[in-house]
Amino acid sequence: MLPVEVDYAQVTRAGFRFDRQYVLVERPTDTGARFAQHLSVKRIFSLVLFQPSIDDGWSKLTIRHTLAHPESSVTVPLTPSPLFCASADTLQVSIFGTFATGIDMGDEPADFFSKHLNMQVRLLFIGGCGYRALPGIAYGYHPVGGLPVDSPLLDKAVYSNRIRFADAAPYLVTSTASEEEARSRLPLQNRNEDVIIRFRPNIHIDVGDSIPPFDEDDWKRINVYDEPNQGKHKAVISYKPVFGQYAYITPIGVIVRVGDSVELTDGPTTL
């Protein structure tokens, strides 16, 4: 599905709160199957036609099909009640090496997605389970040849991080400079498209003209300043050859907001 843009989010050890807690799976037909098969945009392209949104009270998640006429949507609790979870059916899932029990959200969301995807699917809520330790790359090892990288990821605070349905890190950090460079590669008639949404970053930093494109590839550490409360959070960057950089944020429990200032403390340029 398409990402959700929010004005603020709370840091947890496995990513922003409420991130990656719902998953779509195919309705199991083999009663002996160990895991339900999850749906991925890599295989089901039409998943990009679903736009989720969170209400102002952070209690409801609404998913809208962007091309449906008449308009079609379904709403589920952002976090189902313990009573619902205790009585609902469950399915086991395995995604990127993370194993978890999913709570079946019932027939209404299942019928909504099944109709628009033209296949039988179920919507699962992943509760407080489904974590795994950070892979070796997170602790500063180059993925090719195992060469050590000079990285502050060995900070003790980072060891508290975990991964939930992600391949290497809880957060992806990108910059507006890289976004604009990527946009410049598109045909002229497509340059008004929202480019960054395709890369699905968790944190997108407006760097103005202060840094060149892809400078974040060499960032090691940034500080994020909480302007209203005069606080400071630390984002530690790991090596990963993707658009943007994978990162880990400490301390756990802080709030990151749109508009917070960012200081690059370990990188090739000054931000």
Coordinates of C-alpha atoms in Angstrom, one line a residue:
M1 CA 0.0 0.0 0.0
L2 CA 1.0 3.6 -0.3
P3 CA 2.8 5.2 2.7
V4 CA 1.0 7.4 5.3
E5 CA 2.4 10.9 5.8
V6 CA 2.1 12.2 9.4
D7 CA 3.2 15.4 11.2
Y8 CA 4.8 13.5 14.1
A9 CA 5.5 10.0 15.2
Q10 CA 6.9 8.2 18.3
V11 CA 10.1 6.3 18.1
T12 CA 10.1 2.7 19.2
R13 CA 12.9 0.2 19.1
A14 CA 11.5 -1.4 15.9
G15 CA 10.5 1.8 14.0
F16 CA 7.9 4.5 14.4
R17 CA 4.9 3.5 16.4
F18 CA 2.1 1.9 14.4
D19 CA 4.4 1.2 11.4
R20 CA 4.3 -2.3 9.9
Q21 CA 1.5 -3.6 12.2
Y22 CA -0.9 -4.6 9.4
V23 CA -0.2 -7.2 6.7
L24 CA -2.3 -8.6 3.8
V25 CA -2.1 -12.4 3.2
E26 CA -3.6 -14.8 0.8
R27 CA -6.4 -16.8 2.3
P28 CA -4.8 -20.2 3.1
T29 CA -6.1 -23.1 1.1
D30 CA -3.8 -25.7 2.5
T31 CA -4.7 -26.5 6.1
G32 CA -1.2 -28.0 6.6
A33 CA 0.7 -24.9 5.5
R34 CA 2.8 -23.5 8.3
F35 CA 2.6 -19.8 7.2
A36 CA 0.2 -17.6 5.4
Q37 CA 1.6 -16.1 2.2
H38 CA 1.9 -12.3 2.6
L39 CA 1.2 -9.9 -0.3
S40 CA 4.0 -7.7 -1.5
V41 CA 4.0 -4.9 -4.1
K42 CA 6.9 -6.6 -5.8
R43 CA 4.4 -9.3 -6.8
I44 CA 1.0 -7.6 -6.6
F45 CA 1.4 -4.2 -8.3
S46 CA -2.2 -3.1 -7.7
L47 CA -1.4 -2.7 -4.0
V48 CA -0.2 0.8 -4.8
L49 CA -3.8 1.8 -5.5
F50 CA -4.6 1.6 -1.8
Q51 CA -4.1 4.8 0.2
P52 CA -4.2 4.5 4.1
S53 CA -4.8 7.4 6.4
I54 CA -4.9 7.9 10.1
D55 CA -7.6 10.0 11.8
D56 CA -6.7 13.0 14.0
G57 CA -7.3 11.0 17.2
W58 CA -4.8 8.3 16.1
S59 CA -7.5 5.6 16.7
K60 CA -8.7 4.7 13.2
L61 CA -7.0 3.5 10.1
T62 CA -8.9 4.1 6.8
I63 CA -7.8 2.5 3.6
R64 CA -9.2 4.0 0.4
H65 CA -8.9 2.5 -3.2
T66 CA -7.7 5.5 -5.2
L67 CA -9.3 4.5 -8.5
A68 CA -12.7 3.1 -7.3
H69 CA -15.9 4.7 -8.6
P70 CA -18.0 5.2 -6.6
E71 CA -15.5 5.8 -3.8
S72 CA -14.6 2.7 -1.8
S73 CA -12.9 2.4 1.6
V74 CA -12.7 0.4 4.8
T75 CA -11.9 1.5 8.3
V76 CA -10.3 -0.6 11.0
P77 CA -9.0 0.3 14.5
L78 CA -5.4 1.6 14.5
T79 CA -4.9 -0.8 17.4
P80 CA -7.6 -3.4 17.9
S81 CA -8.9 -4.0 21.5
P82 CA -7.4 -6.8 23.6
L83 CA -10.9 -8.4 23.7
F84 CA -11.1 -8.5 19.9
C85 CA -7.6 -9.9 19.6
A86 CA -8.4 -12.6 22.2
S87 CA -11.4 -13.9 20.3
A88 CA -10.3 -13.5 16.7
D89 CA -8.8 -16.1 14.4
T90 CA -5.0 -16.1 14.0
L91 CA -2.6 -17.0 11.2
Q92 CA 1.2 -17.3 11.3
V93 CA 3.3 -15.1 9.0
S94 CA 7.0 -15.0 8.0
I95 CA 8.3 -11.8 6.4
F96 CA 12.0 -11.0 5.8
G97 CA 12.9 -13.5 8.5
T98 CA 10.5 -12.2 11.1
F99 CA 8.0 -14.7 12.4
A100 CA 4.8 -13.5 14.1
T101 CA 1.1 -14.3 14.8
G102 CA -1.4 -12.2 12.9
I103 CA -4.9 -11.4 14.2
D104 CA -7.5 -11.8 11.5
M105 CA -9.4 -8.5 11.3
G106 CA -12.6 -10.1 10.0
D107 CA -14.7 -10.3 6.9
E108 CA -15.3 -6.6 6.2
P109 CA -11.7 -5.6 5.4
A110 CA -11.1 -9.0 3.8
D111 CA -14.1 -8.5 1.5
F112 CA -12.9 -5.0 0.6
F113 CA -9.4 -6.1 -0.4
S114 CA -10.5 -9.3 -2.0
K115 CA -12.9 -7.3 -4.2
H116 CA -10.3 -4.8 -5.5
L117 CA -7.5 -7.3 -5.8
N118 CA -9.6 -10.0 -7.4
M119 CA -8.2 -12.6 -5.0
Q120 CA -9.1 -14.0 -1.6
V121 CA -7.1 -12.2 1.0
R122 CA -7.2 -11.5 4.8
L123 CA -6.0 -8.5 6.7
L124 CA -3.9 -9.3 9.7
F125 CA -3.0 -7.2 12.7
I126 CA 0.5 -8.0 14.1
G127 CA 0.4 -7.2 17.8
G128 CA 3.4 -7.0 20.2
C129 CA 5.3 -9.8 18.6
G130 CA 7.3 -10.2 15.4
Y131 CA 10.7 -8.8 16.2
R132 CA 14.2 -10.0 15.5
A133 CA 17.7 -8.8 16.4
L134 CA 19.6 -6.5 14.0
P135 CA 21.5 -8.4 11.3
G136 CA 25.3 -8.2 11.2
I137 CA 25.3 -5.4 8.7
A138 CA 23.7 -3.1 11.3
Y139 CA 26.8 -3.3 13.5
G140 CA 29.1 -1.7 10.9
Y141 CA 30.1 -4.5 8.4
H142 CA 30.3 -3.9 4.7
P143 CA 27.9 -6.4 2.9
V144 CA 30.6 -7.3 0.4
G145 CA 33.6 -9.2 1.8
G146 CA 32.7 -8.5 5.4
L147 CA 35.0 -5.5 5.6
P148 CA 34.6 -3.4 8.8
V149 CA 33.2 0.1 8.5
D150 CA 34.1 2.9 10.8
S151 CA 30.6 3.4 12.2
P152 CA 29.2 4.7 15.5
L153 CA 26.6 1.9 15.4
L154 CA 28.5 0.1 18.1
D155 CA 27.0 2.6 20.6
K156 CA 25.3 0.6 23.3
A157 CA 22.0 2.5 22.9
V158 CA 21.7 1.0 19.4
Y159 CA 21.7 -2.5 20.6
S160 CA 18.2 -2.0 22.0
N161 CA 16.8 -1.7 18.5
R162 CA 15.0 -4.5 16.8
I163 CA 13.6 -5.1 13.3
R164 CA 10.0 -5.8 12.4
F165 CA 9.3 -6.9 8.8
A166 CA 12.2 -5.0 7.5
D167 CA 15.4 -6.3 6.0
A168 CA 18.1 -4.3 7.8
A169 CA 16.9 -1.4 9.9
P170 CA 13.9 0.3 11.4
Y171 CA 14.2 3.6 9.5
L172 CA 15.1 4.9 6.1
V173 CA 16.4 8.5 5.8
T174 CA 16.4 10.4 2.5
S175 CA 17.1 14.0 1.5
T176 CA 15.4 16.5 -0.8
A177 CA 18.6 16.9 -2.8
S178 CA 18.5 13.2 -3.8
E179 CA 14.8 13.5 -4.4
E180 CA 15.3 16.3 -6.9
E181 CA 18.1 14.5 -8.6
A182 CA 15.9 11.5 -9.1
R183 CA 13.1 13.7 -10.4
S184 CA 15.4 15.2 -13.0
R185 CA 15.8 11.8 -14.6
L186 CA 12.1 11.5 -15.4
P187 CA 10.6 12.6 -18.7
L188 CA 9.5 16.2 -18.6
Q189 CA 5.8 15.3 -18.6
N190 CA 6.3 13.2 -15.4
R191 CA 8.4 15.6 -13.3
N192 CA 5.5 16.8 -11.3
E193 CA 4.9 13.3 -9.8
D194 CA 5.6 12.6 -6.1
V195 CA 8.9 10.9 -6.6
I196 CA 9.9 10.3 -3.0
I197 CA 6.7 8.3 -2.2
R198 CA 8.2 5.5 -4.4
F199 CA 11.1 5.1 -2.1
R200 CA 9.0 5.0 1.1
P201 CA 11.4 6.8 3.5
N202 CA 10.5 7.1 7.2
I203 CA 12.3 10.5 7.5
H204 CA 12.7 12.9 4.6
I205 CA 15.1 15.8 5.3
D206 CA 14.8 19.2 3.6
V207 CA 18.4 20.1 3.0
G208 CA 17.8 23.1 0.7
D209 CA 21.0 23.8 -1.3
S210 CA 23.4 22.9 1.5
I211 CA 24.3 19.4 0.4
P212 CA 24.6 17.6 -3.0
P213 CA 22.4 14.7 -4.0
F214 CA 23.1 11.3 -2.4
D215 CA 25.3 12.9 0.3
E216 CA 23.4 10.9 2.8
D217 CA 25.1 7.8 1.4
D218 CA 28.1 8.7 3.6
W219 CA 26.4 10.0 6.7
K220 CA 27.2 8.3 9.9
R221 CA 25.3 10.3 12.5
I222 CA 22.7 13.1 12.7
N223 CA 21.1 14.9 15.6
V224 CA 17.4 15.8 15.4
Y225 CA 16.3 18.7 17.6
D226 CA 12.8 18.7 19.1
E227 CA 12.1 22.5 18.8
P228 CA 9.0 22.7 21.1
N229 CA 10.7 20.8 24.0
Q230 CA 14.3 21.7 23.3
G231 CA 15.2 18.1 23.2
K232 CA 17.8 16.2 21.1
H233 CA 17.5 12.8 19.5
K234 CA 20.2 10.9 17.8
A235 CA 19.9 9.0 14.5
V236 CA 22.7 6.6 13.7
I237 CA 23.2 5.7 10.1
S238 CA 24.4 2.4 8.8
Y239 CA 25.9 1.4 5.5
K240 CA 23.5 0.1 2.9
P241 CA 23.5 0.5 -0.9
V242 CA 20.0 1.8 -1.3
F243 CA 18.3 5.1 -2.1
G244 CA 18.8 6.9 1.2
Q245 CA 20.3 5.4 4.3
Y246 CA 19.1 2.9 6.9
A247 CA 19.1 4.3 10.4
Y248 CA 18.4 3.7 14.1
I249 CA 17.1 6.4 16.5
T250 CA 17.7 6.8 20.2
P251 CA 16.4 7.3 22.8
I252 CA 13.3 5.1 22.5
G253 CA 10.0 6.8 23.2
V254 CA 10.8 10.3 21.9
I255 CA 8.6 12.1 19.3
V256 CA 10.0 13.2 15.9
R257 CA 8.1 16.0 14.3
V258 CA 7.8 17.6 10.9
G259 CA 9.8 20.9 11.3
D260 CA 12.4 19.6 13.7
S261 CA 15.9 20.9 12.8
V262 CA 18.6 18.4 11.8
E263 CA 22.4 18.6 12.4
L264 CA 24.8 16.4 10.5
T265 CA 27.6 15.5 13.0
D266 CA 29.4 12.9 11.0
G267 CA 29.4 13.1 7.2
P268 CA 31.2 14.5 4.2
T269 CA 29.4 17.9 4.3
T270 CA 27.8 20.2 6.9
L271 CA 24.1 20.4 7.3

